[in-house]
Amino acid sequence: MKKNLLLIVLACFTFSIASAQSVKITGVVVDSTGTPLQMANVIAYQKDKNLGSFGITNDAGKYQLLNLKKDSTYVLKVSFLGLKTIEDTIKNIQEDRTLNYIMYEDNNMLDAVNIVYDMPVSIKGDTITYNADSFTNGTERKLGDVLKKLPGMEVNDDGDIQVEGKTVERVFVDGKEFFEGDSRLATKNIPADAVGKVEVLKNFNNQSQLKGLGNDDDRIAINIRLKEGKKNFWFGEVTGAIGQGDDAVRYQAKPKAFYYSPDVSINILTDFNNLGLQSFTFREYLRFTGFNRGNTRASGSTINVGVGAGGILNLQANRAKEIESKFGAFNGSWQVNKALSLDGFAIFSSVDTDQETLTSREFIGTGVLENTEDLSFQRNQIGIFKLGADYKPNENFTFEYDGQINLSDVTQFNDFTSSRSGFVEDIDQNESQKPITLDQSINMYYTLSDKDIFAFEGRYIDAEEDPFYNAIRDRQGIADPEPFNGNLGLDPADPYNINQQKFVESQKLDAKVDYWRVLNKKSNINFTVGTSIVNQDYNTN
C-alpha cells in the first residue's frame, strides 16, 4: 500500500513539474467596433523565428496558444485579411497570460492598390490550407522537414505522415498524384524550397461522386501547391559523394528532377550507392504492389492469393558486409483534354548484399574445436510498371483503368563450411525465382440523379511464381551419412545433392456493384452485390 501511494505521489510530482515548464496564452480578438473576429491567425514565434505555438480564433473571437516554454520570449503576430497586422513582444513569460487584441484598418492602404495577403492558415469546408513560408525558416531540405513544422502534423522516421493522429493516405502535387500517392517517397524527395502551400483534405475520397456516402471521416490526403517559380520548368537537385573506407571506394549519387505544368507532370528519382542505404525498402515494395485501387470502402475481397512478394527479403544493413543499391523511378501524368487524363510510373531497383560470419567454438569437456565460415550473397532485382487512365466526360460519369506489371528476379547463394575433429563439412544452398504479376482494375461511377448513385469496381490478378531450391551437403574425406536420420528415405550419396522446383499459378477476380439511395445530407441506404473467384495451381517436384 505504501509502495502504491509513493508511486502516485511521485507521478503527481512529475506531472506538476512538467506542467510548470509550459505556459499558455489565451484571449479574444475583436475589430474596432468590438465585433469578435472569427478565423484570425495568432502565431507565437521565438527569437530564432521558430514557431512556438499557433491558434485560430473561433466564432467568439477566442484563441489559445498552448505549450509555450517558460522563461522564453515570444513575438505574437495577429493577422486578419484586410486589417493591420499586430505584433506584440512577450518577454520572459513566467505564467499563463490573457491577452486581448483590437484590430484596425490599415491607414496606409490605398483604394487604388490591391493588396494580396496570404493567411498562415485558412479553413474552407473540409480543406485546411497552410502557407508554408509562415512556419519555416529556410533550413528545411525536404517536404518532410516542412510538414514537421505545421501545427497538427507529424512525420515519422519512415516518412509516414499523420494529421491529428490519422495517417495520410495519398499525397498530391498540384492536384496530381505523386508516385501513386506514396507519402514516403514524397517526404524524402520533394525539395522544401518548392513548397508554397500545403492543403489537408479531410473526409477524403478520390471520387467526388462518392464523397459523403461512406465512412470517410478517418481518410486524409494532402495536396502540395508549388511556388509560382517552380511551375512550367524543370527543377531538382543532385547529391554526390565519394570516399575511401575499409579498403574500398564508397560512393553515392542521387540526381532528382521535377517538372510541373497545368497539363503535364514529371518526377524522376535515382539513387546509386554502396553505403548500405536502402533506396527502395520492402515496405515500399508492398505499398506499390498491394494497394487497393477501389474508391468505395472495403472494395475487393479479403482473400489473399499470396503472390507478389517475389521472395524479396528485408535487408539488415547493420549485419551486412557489403550492400550495393541501384534505384531509378519515373512518374508522370498528362491531362490530354478536359475529359481524359493519363498517368503512370516505372520503378527499377537492384540490390546486391554480401554477408560473412566467422565463428570459433570450443566444446568444454570434449576438447573439440569447431571453426565455421558462413558466406552468403543475395541479389534482388525488381521492376514495377503502371499505366492508368481516368475518363470523365461529365459530372455524372467516371471511368478509371489501371494496369500494372510487377517483375522480380531474386537469387541467393549460401556457402557454409565447418571444420572440426579432423574433417570438413560443406553445405551449399541456392535459391532463385522470377515471379511475374499482372494486376488490372476497372472502376465506373454513375450518378443517375441527386439521390441515386451507382458504382462498379472490378480487379483481376494473374500471377506466376517459380521458386527453385538446391542444397548440396558434402563431408570431405569421409562418407556422408544419410541426413535427417533416414526419415526421407534417400539413397546413399556422396555428396547429397537435393533440389526442389515449384510452380504456382494464381488467378483472382473481384467484382462488385454498389447502389446508394440518398435519403438526406446525413443518411443513405447502400446495396452491394459482388463476387470473388480465386483459382490457384501448385506443382512441385
Coordinates of C-alpha atoms in Angstrom, one line a residue:
M1 CA 0.0 0.0 0.0
K2 CA 2.8 2.4 0.9
K3 CA 4.6 1.5 -2.3
N4 CA 1.5 2.3 -4.4
L5 CA 1.0 5.6 -2.5
L6 CA 4.6 6.5 -3.1
L7 CA 4.2 5.9 -6.9
I8 CA 1.1 8.0 -7.0
V9 CA 2.8 10.9 -5.2
L10 CA 5.8 10.6 -7.4
A11 CA 3.7 10.6 -10.6
C12 CA 1.8 13.7 -9.4
F13 CA 5.0 15.4 -8.6
T14 CA 6.5 14.6 -12.0
F15 CA 3.3 15.9 -13.7
S16 CA 3.4 19.1 -11.7
I17 CA 7.0 19.7 -12.7
A18 CA 6.2 19.1 -16.4
S19 CA 3.2 21.4 -16.3
A20 CA 5.2 24.1 -14.6
Q21 CA 7.7 24.1 -17.5
S22 CA 5.0 25.2 -20.0
V23 CA 2.5 28.1 -20.1
K24 CA -0.3 29.2 -22.3
I25 CA -1.7 32.4 -23.6
T26 CA -5.4 32.9 -24.2
G27 CA -7.6 35.9 -25.2
V28 CA -10.1 37.5 -27.6
V29 CA -9.5 39.3 -30.9
V30 CA -12.1 41.9 -32.0
D31 CA -12.3 44.7 -34.6
S32 CA -12.6 48.4 -33.9
T33 CA -16.4 48.1 -33.3
G34 CA -15.9 45.4 -30.7
T35 CA -17.2 42.6 -33.0
P36 CA -15.4 39.3 -32.5
L37 CA -13.2 38.2 -35.4
Q38 CA -13.6 34.6 -36.5
M39 CA -10.7 32.8 -38.3
A40 CA -8.0 35.4 -37.2
N41 CA -4.5 33.9 -37.1
V42 CA -2.5 34.1 -33.9
I43 CA 1.1 32.9 -34.0
A44 CA 3.8 32.9 -31.4
Y45 CA 7.4 33.0 -32.7
Q46 CA 10.6 32.7 -30.7
K47 CA 13.7 34.8 -31.2
D48 CA 15.1 32.4 -33.8
K49 CA 11.9 32.7 -35.8
N50 CA 10.9 29.1 -34.9
L51 CA 7.2 28.5 -34.3
G52 CA 6.3 28.3 -30.7
S53 CA 2.5 27.8 -31.0
F54 CA -0.4 28.6 -33.3
G55 CA -4.1 29.3 -32.9
I56 CA -7.2 30.4 -34.9
T57 CA -10.0 32.3 -33.3
N58 CA -13.4 30.7 -33.1
D59 CA -16.8 32.4 -33.7
A60 CA -16.5 34.2 -30.4
G61 CA -13.0 35.6 -31.3
K62 CA -11.3 33.4 -28.7
Y63 CA -7.9 31.9 -29.2
Q64 CA -5.4 29.9 -27.2
L65 CA -1.6 29.2 -27.6
L66 CA -0.5 26.1 -25.8
N67 CA 2.8 24.5 -24.7
L68 CA 4.8 27.7 -24.6
K69 CA 8.2 27.5 -22.9
K70 CA 8.5 29.2 -19.5
D71 CA 11.3 31.8 -19.2
S72 CA 11.1 32.4 -23.0
T73 CA 10.5 35.5 -25.1
Y74 CA 7.9 35.3 -27.9
V75 CA 6.6 37.6 -30.6
L76 CA 2.9 37.3 -31.0
K77 CA 1.6 38.0 -34.6
V78 CA -2.1 38.6 -35.0
S79 CA -3.4 38.8 -38.6
F80 CA -6.7 39.0 -40.4
L81 CA -7.4 39.8 -44.0
G82 CA -8.0 43.5 -44.6
L83 CA -6.8 44.6 -41.2
K84 CA -3.5 45.8 -39.9
T85 CA -1.3 43.1 -38.5
I86 CA -0.4 43.3 -34.8
E87 CA 3.0 42.3 -33.4
D88 CA 3.4 42.0 -29.6
T89 CA 6.6 41.0 -27.8
I90 CA 6.1 39.0 -24.6
K91 CA 9.4 38.8 -22.7
N92 CA 10.4 36.1 -20.3
I93 CA 6.9 34.7 -19.9
Q94 CA 6.5 33.1 -16.4
E95 CA 2.9 32.2 -16.1
D96 CA -0.4 31.8 -18.1
R97 CA -1.4 35.1 -19.6
T98 CA -4.6 36.6 -21.0
L99 CA -4.0 39.0 -23.9
N100 CA -6.9 40.6 -25.9
Y101 CA -6.4 42.5 -29.1
I102 CA -8.3 45.1 -31.1
M103 CA -7.6 45.1 -34.9
Y104 CA -7.9 48.3 -37.0
E105 CA -8.0 49.1 -40.7
D106 CA -4.6 49.9 -42.3
N107 CA -4.5 53.6 -42.8
N108 CA -1.7 53.2 -45.3
M109 CA -3.9 51.1 -47.6
L110 CA -4.7 52.9 -50.8
D111 CA -8.0 52.5 -52.6
A112 CA -6.3 52.1 -56.0
V113 CA -3.9 49.3 -54.8
N114 CA -4.9 45.7 -54.5
I115 CA -3.1 44.1 -51.6
V116 CA -2.7 40.3 -51.7
Y117 CA -2.1 38.7 -48.3
D118 CA -1.6 35.1 -47.5
M119 CA -3.0 34.0 -44.2
P120 CA -0.8 31.4 -42.4
V121 CA -3.7 29.1 -42.1
S122 CA -7.2 29.1 -43.7
I123 CA -10.1 26.7 -43.5
K124 CA -12.7 26.2 -46.1
G125 CA -15.1 23.2 -45.7
D126 CA -13.0 20.0 -45.3
T127 CA -9.8 21.7 -46.5
I128 CA -7.1 23.3 -44.3
T129 CA -4.5 25.3 -46.1
Y130 CA -1.1 26.2 -44.6
N131 CA 1.1 28.8 -46.0
A132 CA 4.5 27.0 -45.8
D133 CA 6.6 30.2 -45.5
S134 CA 4.8 31.3 -42.4
F135 CA 6.2 28.2 -40.5
T136 CA 9.6 27.7 -42.0
N137 CA 13.0 29.5 -41.6
G138 CA 14.9 28.3 -44.7
T139 CA 16.8 25.5 -43.1
E140 CA 14.4 22.8 -44.3
R141 CA 15.7 20.5 -47.1
K142 CA 12.8 18.1 -47.9
L143 CA 9.0 18.2 -47.8
G144 CA 9.1 16.1 -44.5
D145 CA 11.1 18.9 -42.8
V146 CA 8.3 21.4 -43.8
L147 CA 5.4 19.2 -42.7
K148 CA 7.0 18.6 -39.2
K149 CA 6.7 22.3 -38.5
L150 CA 3.0 22.6 -39.4
P151 CA 0.5 22.5 -36.5
G152 CA -1.1 19.1 -36.1
M153 CA 1.2 17.3 -38.4
E154 CA 3.8 14.6 -37.7
V155 CA 6.3 12.7 -39.9
N156 CA 8.0 9.6 -38.6
D157 CA 11.4 8.3 -39.5
D158 CA 10.0 6.1 -42.3
G159 CA 8.3 9.2 -43.9
D160 CA 4.7 8.3 -43.0
I161 CA 2.6 11.5 -42.5
Q162 CA 0.0 11.8 -39.8
V163 CA -2.5 14.7 -39.3
E164 CA -4.1 14.9 -35.9
G165 CA -3.1 11.2 -35.3
K166 CA -4.6 10.0 -38.6
T167 CA -2.4 8.5 -41.3
V168 CA -2.4 10.4 -44.7
E169 CA -3.5 8.0 -47.5
R170 CA -2.3 9.9 -50.5
V171 CA 0.0 12.8 -51.5
F172 CA -0.7 15.0 -54.5
V173 CA 1.4 17.7 -56.0
D174 CA -0.6 20.5 -57.7
G175 CA -3.5 18.0 -57.8
K176 CA -1.5 15.2 -59.5
E177 CA -0.7 12.1 -57.5
F178 CA 2.9 11.7 -56.6
F179 CA 4.1 8.1 -57.3
E180 CA 0.6 6.6 -56.6
G181 CA 0.4 8.8 -53.5
D182 CA 3.3 7.2 -51.6
S183 CA 4.0 9.5 -48.7
R184 CA 7.4 8.1 -48.0
L185 CA 8.8 9.0 -51.5
A186 CA 7.2 12.4 -51.3
T187 CA 8.5 13.4 -47.8
K188 CA 12.0 12.3 -48.6
N189 CA 12.4 13.6 -52.1
I190 CA 10.3 16.8 -52.8
P191 CA 12.6 19.8 -52.2
A192 CA 11.4 22.1 -49.4
D193 CA 12.0 25.3 -51.3
A194 CA 9.5 24.3 -53.9
V195 CA 6.6 24.0 -51.4
G196 CA 4.2 27.0 -51.4
K197 CA 1.1 25.8 -49.7
V198 CA 0.1 22.5 -48.0
E199 CA -3.6 21.6 -48.3
V200 CA -5.0 19.0 -45.9
L201 CA -8.0 17.2 -47.4
K202 CA -10.2 15.8 -44.7
N203 CA -13.0 13.2 -45.3
F204 CA -11.1 12.4 -48.5
N205 CA -12.5 10.3 -51.4
N206 CA -10.8 10.3 -54.7
Q207 CA -14.2 10.3 -56.4
S208 CA -16.2 13.4 -55.8
Q209 CA -19.4 11.5 -56.7
L210 CA -18.9 9.2 -53.7
K211 CA -18.0 11.9 -51.1
G212 CA -20.1 11.7 -48.1
L213 CA -21.7 8.4 -49.0
G214 CA -19.4 6.2 -46.9
N215 CA -17.5 6.4 -43.6
D216 CA -14.7 8.7 -44.8
D217 CA -14.1 10.5 -41.5
D218 CA -10.7 8.9 -41.0
R219 CA -9.5 9.3 -44.5
I220 CA -7.0 12.2 -45.1
A221 CA -4.9 13.3 -48.1
I222 CA -2.6 16.2 -48.6
N223 CA -2.0 18.3 -51.7
I224 CA 1.2 20.3 -52.2
R225 CA 0.9 23.6 -54.0
L226 CA 4.2 24.5 -55.6
K227 CA 5.5 28.1 -55.6
E228 CA 4.9 30.1 -58.8
G229 CA 8.6 29.9 -59.7
K230 CA 8.5 26.1 -59.6
K231 CA 6.0 25.7 -62.4
N232 CA 6.4 25.2 -66.1
F233 CA 10.1 24.5 -65.9
W234 CA 12.4 21.8 -64.7
F235 CA 13.8 21.9 -61.1
G236 CA 15.7 19.4 -59.0
E237 CA 18.9 18.6 -57.2
V238 CA 22.0 16.4 -57.4
T239 CA 23.7 14.8 -54.4
G240 CA 27.1 13.2 -54.9
A241 CA 29.7 11.7 -52.5
I242 CA 32.8 9.6 -52.9
G243 CA 35.4 8.4 -50.4
Q244 CA 37.6 5.6 -49.1
G245 CA 36.6 3.2 -46.4
D246 CA 37.6 -0.4 -45.4
D247 CA 40.0 -0.7 -48.4
A248 CA 37.1 0.1 -50.8
V249 CA 35.8 3.1 -52.6
R250 CA 32.5 4.3 -51.2
Y251 CA 30.1 6.4 -53.3
Q252 CA 26.6 7.8 -53.6
A253 CA 24.9 9.6 -56.5
K254 CA 21.3 10.9 -56.2
P255 CA 20.1 13.0 -59.2
K256 CA 16.5 14.1 -59.0
A257 CA 14.4 16.2 -61.4
F258 CA 10.8 17.5 -61.4
Y259 CA 8.6 19.3 -63.9
Y260 CA 5.1 20.6 -63.3
S261 CA 2.7 22.4 -65.6
P262 CA -1.1 22.6 -65.8
D263 CA -1.2 19.6 -68.1
V264 CA 2.0 17.6 -67.6
S265 CA 3.9 16.5 -64.5
I266 CA 7.2 14.5 -64.5
N267 CA 9.1 13.2 -61.5
I268 CA 12.5 11.4 -61.8
L269 CA 14.2 9.9 -58.8
T270 CA 17.5 8.0 -58.7
D271 CA 19.9 6.7 -56.1
F272 CA 23.1 4.7 -56.6
N273 CA 25.2 3.9 -53.5
N274 CA 27.3 1.2 -51.8
L275 CA 26.9 2.8 -48.3
G276 CA 24.4 0.2 -47.1
L277 CA 21.5 2.7 -47.6
Q278 CA 18.3 1.1 -48.9
S279 CA 16.8 3.3 -51.7
F280 CA 13.7 1.1 -52.0
T281 CA 12.6 -0.9 -49.0
F282 CA 10.5 -4.0 -48.7
R283 CA 7.6 -2.0 -47.2
E284 CA 7.7 0.4 -50.1
Y285 CA 7.6 -2.6 -52.5
L286 CA 4.5 -3.9 -50.7
R287 CA 2.9 -0.5 -50.9
F288 CA 3.2 -0.3 -54.7
T289 CA 2.2 -3.9 -55.3
G290 CA -0.5 -4.5 -52.7
F291 CA -2.6 -1.3 -52.5
N292 CA -6.3 -1.2 -53.1
R293 CA -7.4 0.7 -56.3
G294 CA -11.0 1.0 -55.4
N295 CA -12.6 4.2 -54.1
T296 CA -15.5 2.6 -52.2
R297 CA -14.9 1.4 -48.7
A298 CA -13.9 -2.3 -48.3
S299 CA -13.7 -2.8 -52.0
G300 CA -12.2 -6.1 -53.0
S301 CA -12.3 -9.4 -51.1
T302 CA -10.1 -10.3 -48.2
I303 CA -8.9 -13.4 -49.9
N304 CA -5.1 -13.3 -50.4
V305 CA -3.6 -15.5 -53.1
G306 CA -0.2 -15.0 -51.5
V307 CA 1.7 -13.7 -54.6
G308 CA 3.7 -10.6 -55.4
A309 CA 6.3 -10.5 -52.7
G310 CA 8.7 -12.3 -55.0
G311 CA 10.9 -13.6 -52.3
I312 CA 12.4 -10.2 -51.6
L313 CA 14.0 -10.2 -48.2
N314 CA 14.3 -7.3 -45.7
L315 CA 18.0 -6.2 -45.8
Q316 CA 19.8 -5.9 -42.5
A317 CA 22.3 -3.2 -43.2
N318 CA 23.9 -3.4 -39.7
R319 CA 24.8 -7.1 -40.3
A320 CA 25.9 -7.0 -44.0
K321 CA 29.4 -6.9 -45.1
E322 CA 28.6 -5.0 -48.3
I323 CA 25.3 -3.6 -49.8
E324 CA 25.2 -2.0 -53.2
S325 CA 21.9 -0.4 -54.2
K326 CA 20.7 0.9 -57.6
F327 CA 17.4 2.7 -57.8
G328 CA 15.6 4.6 -60.5
A329 CA 11.9 5.8 -60.7
F330 CA 9.8 7.7 -63.2
N331 CA 6.4 9.1 -62.5
G332 CA 4.3 11.2 -65.0
S333 CA 0.8 12.4 -65.8
W334 CA -0.8 14.0 -68.8
Q335 CA -4.1 15.9 -69.0
V336 CA -5.0 15.0 -72.6
N337 CA -8.1 17.1 -72.6
K338 CA -10.8 18.2 -70.1
A339 CA -12.3 14.6 -70.0
L340 CA -9.2 12.4 -70.3
S341 CA -6.1 12.1 -68.2
L342 CA -3.3 9.5 -68.3
D343 CA -0.7 8.7 -65.6
G344 CA 1.9 6.0 -64.9
F345 CA 5.1 5.2 -63.3
A346 CA 8.1 2.8 -63.7
I347 CA 10.3 1.7 -60.8
F348 CA 13.6 -0.2 -61.1
S349 CA 15.6 -1.5 -58.1
S350 CA 18.6 -3.7 -57.8
V351 CA 20.3 -4.6 -54.5
D352 CA 23.4 -6.8 -54.0
T353 CA 24.1 -7.9 -50.5
D354 CA 27.1 -9.8 -49.1
Q355 CA 27.3 -11.3 -45.6
E356 CA 30.1 -13.1 -43.9
T357 CA 30.2 -14.7 -40.5
L358 CA 33.3 -16.3 -38.9
T359 CA 32.8 -18.3 -35.7
S360 CA 35.1 -20.3 -33.4
R361 CA 33.7 -22.6 -30.8
E362 CA 35.3 -24.8 -28.2
F363 CA 33.1 -27.5 -26.6
I364 CA 34.0 -27.7 -22.9
G365 CA 34.8 -31.2 -21.7
T366 CA 35.5 -32.7 -25.1
G367 CA 38.3 -30.5 -26.3
V368 CA 36.6 -30.3 -29.7
L369 CA 37.3 -27.0 -31.5
E370 CA 35.0 -26.0 -34.4
N371 CA 35.7 -23.2 -36.9
T372 CA 32.9 -22.2 -39.2
E373 CA 32.6 -19.8 -42.1
D374 CA 29.2 -18.7 -43.4
L375 CA 29.2 -16.7 -46.7
S376 CA 26.0 -15.5 -48.5
F377 CA 25.2 -13.4 -51.5
Q378 CA 21.8 -12.1 -52.4
R379 CA 20.6 -10.2 -55.5
N380 CA 17.1 -8.6 -55.5
Q381 CA 16.1 -7.1 -58.8
I382 CA 12.6 -5.7 -59.3
G383 CA 10.6 -3.7 -61.9
I384 CA 7.2 -2.2 -61.4
F385 CA 5.3 -0.6 -64.4
K386 CA 1.9 1.0 -64.2
L387 CA -0.3 2.8 -66.7
G388 CA -3.6 4.4 -65.7
A389 CA -6.4 6.4 -67.4
D390 CA -9.2 8.5 -66.0
Y391 CA -12.1 9.5 -68.3
K392 CA -14.8 11.8 -67.0
P393 CA -16.9 13.3 -69.9
N394 CA -19.3 15.0 -67.4
E395 CA -20.1 15.3 -63.7
N396 CA -22.3 12.2 -63.7
F397 CA -19.9 9.5 -65.2
T398 CA -16.4 8.5 -64.4
F399 CA -14.3 5.6 -65.9
E400 CA -11.0 4.5 -64.4
Y401 CA -8.5 1.9 -65.7
D402 CA -5.3 0.8 -64.0
G403 CA -2.9 -1.8 -65.4
Q404 CA 0.3 -2.9 -63.6
I405 CA 3.1 -5.4 -64.1
N406 CA 5.4 -6.5 -61.3
L407 CA 8.6 -8.3 -62.1
S408 CA 11.2 -9.8 -59.8
D409 CA 14.5 -11.7 -60.3
V410 CA 15.8 -12.9 -56.9
T411 CA 18.9 -15.1 -56.4
Q412 CA 20.6 -16.2 -53.2
F413 CA 23.7 -18.3 -52.6
N414 CA 24.9 -19.5 -49.2
D415 CA 28.2 -21.4 -48.6
F416 CA 28.6 -22.8 -45.0
T417 CA 31.9 -24.6 -44.1
S418 CA 32.5 -26.3 -40.7
S419 CA 36.0 -27.7 -39.7
R420 CA 36.1 -29.9 -36.6
S421 CA 37.6 -33.2 -35.4
G422 CA 39.7 -33.8 -38.4
F423 CA 37.1 -33.4 -41.1
V424 CA 35.5 -30.6 -43.1
E425 CA 31.7 -30.4 -43.8
D426 CA 30.5 -28.1 -46.6
I427 CA 26.8 -27.1 -47.2
D428 CA 25.9 -25.1 -50.3
Q429 CA 22.4 -23.7 -50.8
N430 CA 21.0 -21.9 -53.8
E431 CA 17.6 -20.2 -54.1
S432 CA 16.1 -18.3 -57.1
Q433 CA 12.8 -17.3 -58.6
K434 CA 11.4 -14.9 -61.2
P435 CA 7.8 -14.2 -60.3
I436 CA 5.6 -12.0 -62.5
T437 CA 2.2 -10.5 -61.7
L438 CA -0.3 -8.8 -63.9
D439 CA -2.8 -6.6 -62.0
Q440 CA -5.7 -4.8 -63.7
S441 CA -8.7 -2.9 -62.5
I442 CA -11.7 -1.1 -63.9
N443 CA -13.9 1.3 -61.9
M444 CA -17.0 3.0 -63.1
Y445 CA -19.2 5.5 -61.3
Y446 CA -22.5 6.9 -62.5
T447 CA -24.8 9.5 -60.9
L448 CA -28.4 8.9 -62.1
S449 CA -29.8 11.7 -60.0
D450 CA -29.1 13.6 -56.9
K451 CA -30.4 10.7 -54.9
D452 CA -29.3 7.7 -57.0
I453 CA -25.7 6.7 -57.5
F454 CA -24.2 3.5 -58.9
A455 CA -20.6 2.2 -58.8
F456 CA -18.8 -0.8 -60.4
E457 CA -15.4 -1.9 -59.3
G458 CA -13.5 -4.9 -60.7
R459 CA -10.0 -6.2 -60.3
Y460 CA -8.2 -9.1 -62.0
I461 CA -4.8 -10.6 -60.9
D462 CA -2.8 -13.2 -62.8
A463 CA 0.4 -14.2 -61.2
E464 CA 3.1 -16.9 -61.6
E465 CA 5.9 -17.9 -59.2
D466 CA 8.7 -20.4 -59.8
P467 CA 10.8 -20.8 -56.7
F468 CA 13.8 -23.1 -57.0
Y469 CA 15.9 -24.5 -54.1
N470 CA 19.1 -26.5 -54.2
A471 CA 21.2 -27.9 -51.3
I472 CA 24.5 -29.8 -51.6
R473 CA 26.0 -31.4 -48.5
D474 CA 29.5 -32.9 -48.5
R475 CA 31.7 -34.2 -45.7
Q476 CA 35.1 -34.1 -47.3
G477 CA 37.4 -37.1 -46.6
I478 CA 34.7 -39.4 -45.2
A479 CA 31.5 -41.0 -46.4
D480 CA 28.4 -38.8 -46.0
P481 CA 25.7 -40.4 -43.7
E482 CA 22.1 -40.3 -44.7
P483 CA 20.8 -36.9 -43.4
F484 CA 17.7 -36.4 -41.2
N485 CA 18.2 -39.9 -39.6
G486 CA 16.9 -41.7 -42.6
N487 CA 13.4 -40.2 -42.5
L488 CA 13.5 -39.0 -46.1
G489 CA 14.4 -42.4 -47.5
L490 CA 17.2 -41.0 -49.6
D491 CA 19.6 -43.4 -51.4
P492 CA 23.1 -43.1 -50.1
A493 CA 25.1 -40.5 -51.9
D494 CA 28.4 -38.6 -51.6
P495 CA 27.8 -35.7 -51.7
Y496 CA 24.0 -35.3 -51.2
N497 CA 22.5 -33.1 -53.9
I498 CA 18.9 -32.2 -53.3
N499 CA 16.7 -29.7 -55.2
Q500 CA 13.0 -28.7 -55.3
Q501 CA 11.3 -26.9 -58.2
K502 CA 7.9 -25.4 -57.5
F503 CA 5.5 -23.6 -59.8
V504 CA 2.5 -21.6 -58.5
E505 CA -0.1 -20.0 -60.9
S506 CA -2.9 -17.9 -59.4
Q507 CA -5.8 -16.0 -60.8
K508 CA -8.2 -13.8 -58.8
L509 CA -11.2 -11.9 -59.9
D510 CA -13.0 -9.4 -57.6
A511 CA -16.1 -7.6 -58.9
K512 CA -18.9 -5.7 -57.2
V513 CA -21.7 -3.3 -57.9
D514 CA -22.9 -0.7 -55.3
Y515 CA -26.1 1.3 -55.3
W516 CA -26.7 4.3 -53.0
R517 CA -30.1 5.8 -52.3
V518 CA -29.5 9.2 -50.6
L519 CA -32.2 10.0 -48.0
N520 CA -30.8 13.3 -46.7
K521 CA -27.4 15.0 -46.1
K522 CA -26.6 12.6 -43.3
S523 CA -28.2 9.3 -44.3
N524 CA -28.3 6.9 -47.2
I525 CA -29.1 3.3 -48.0
N526 CA -26.4 1.2 -49.7
F527 CA -26.9 -2.1 -51.5
T528 CA -23.9 -4.2 -52.6
V529 CA -23.6 -7.3 -54.7
G530 CA -20.3 -8.9 -55.7
T531 CA -18.2 -11.9 -56.3
S532 CA -14.7 -13.2 -55.7
I533 CA -13.4 -16.0 -57.8
V534 CA -10.0 -17.5 -57.0
N535 CA -8.1 -20.3 -58.7
Q536 CA -4.6 -21.5 -57.8
D537 CA -2.5 -24.3 -59.2
Y538 CA 0.5 -25.7 -57.3
N539 CA 3.1 -28.1 -58.7
T540 CA 6.3 -29.3 -57.1
N541 CA 9.0 -31.9 -57.8

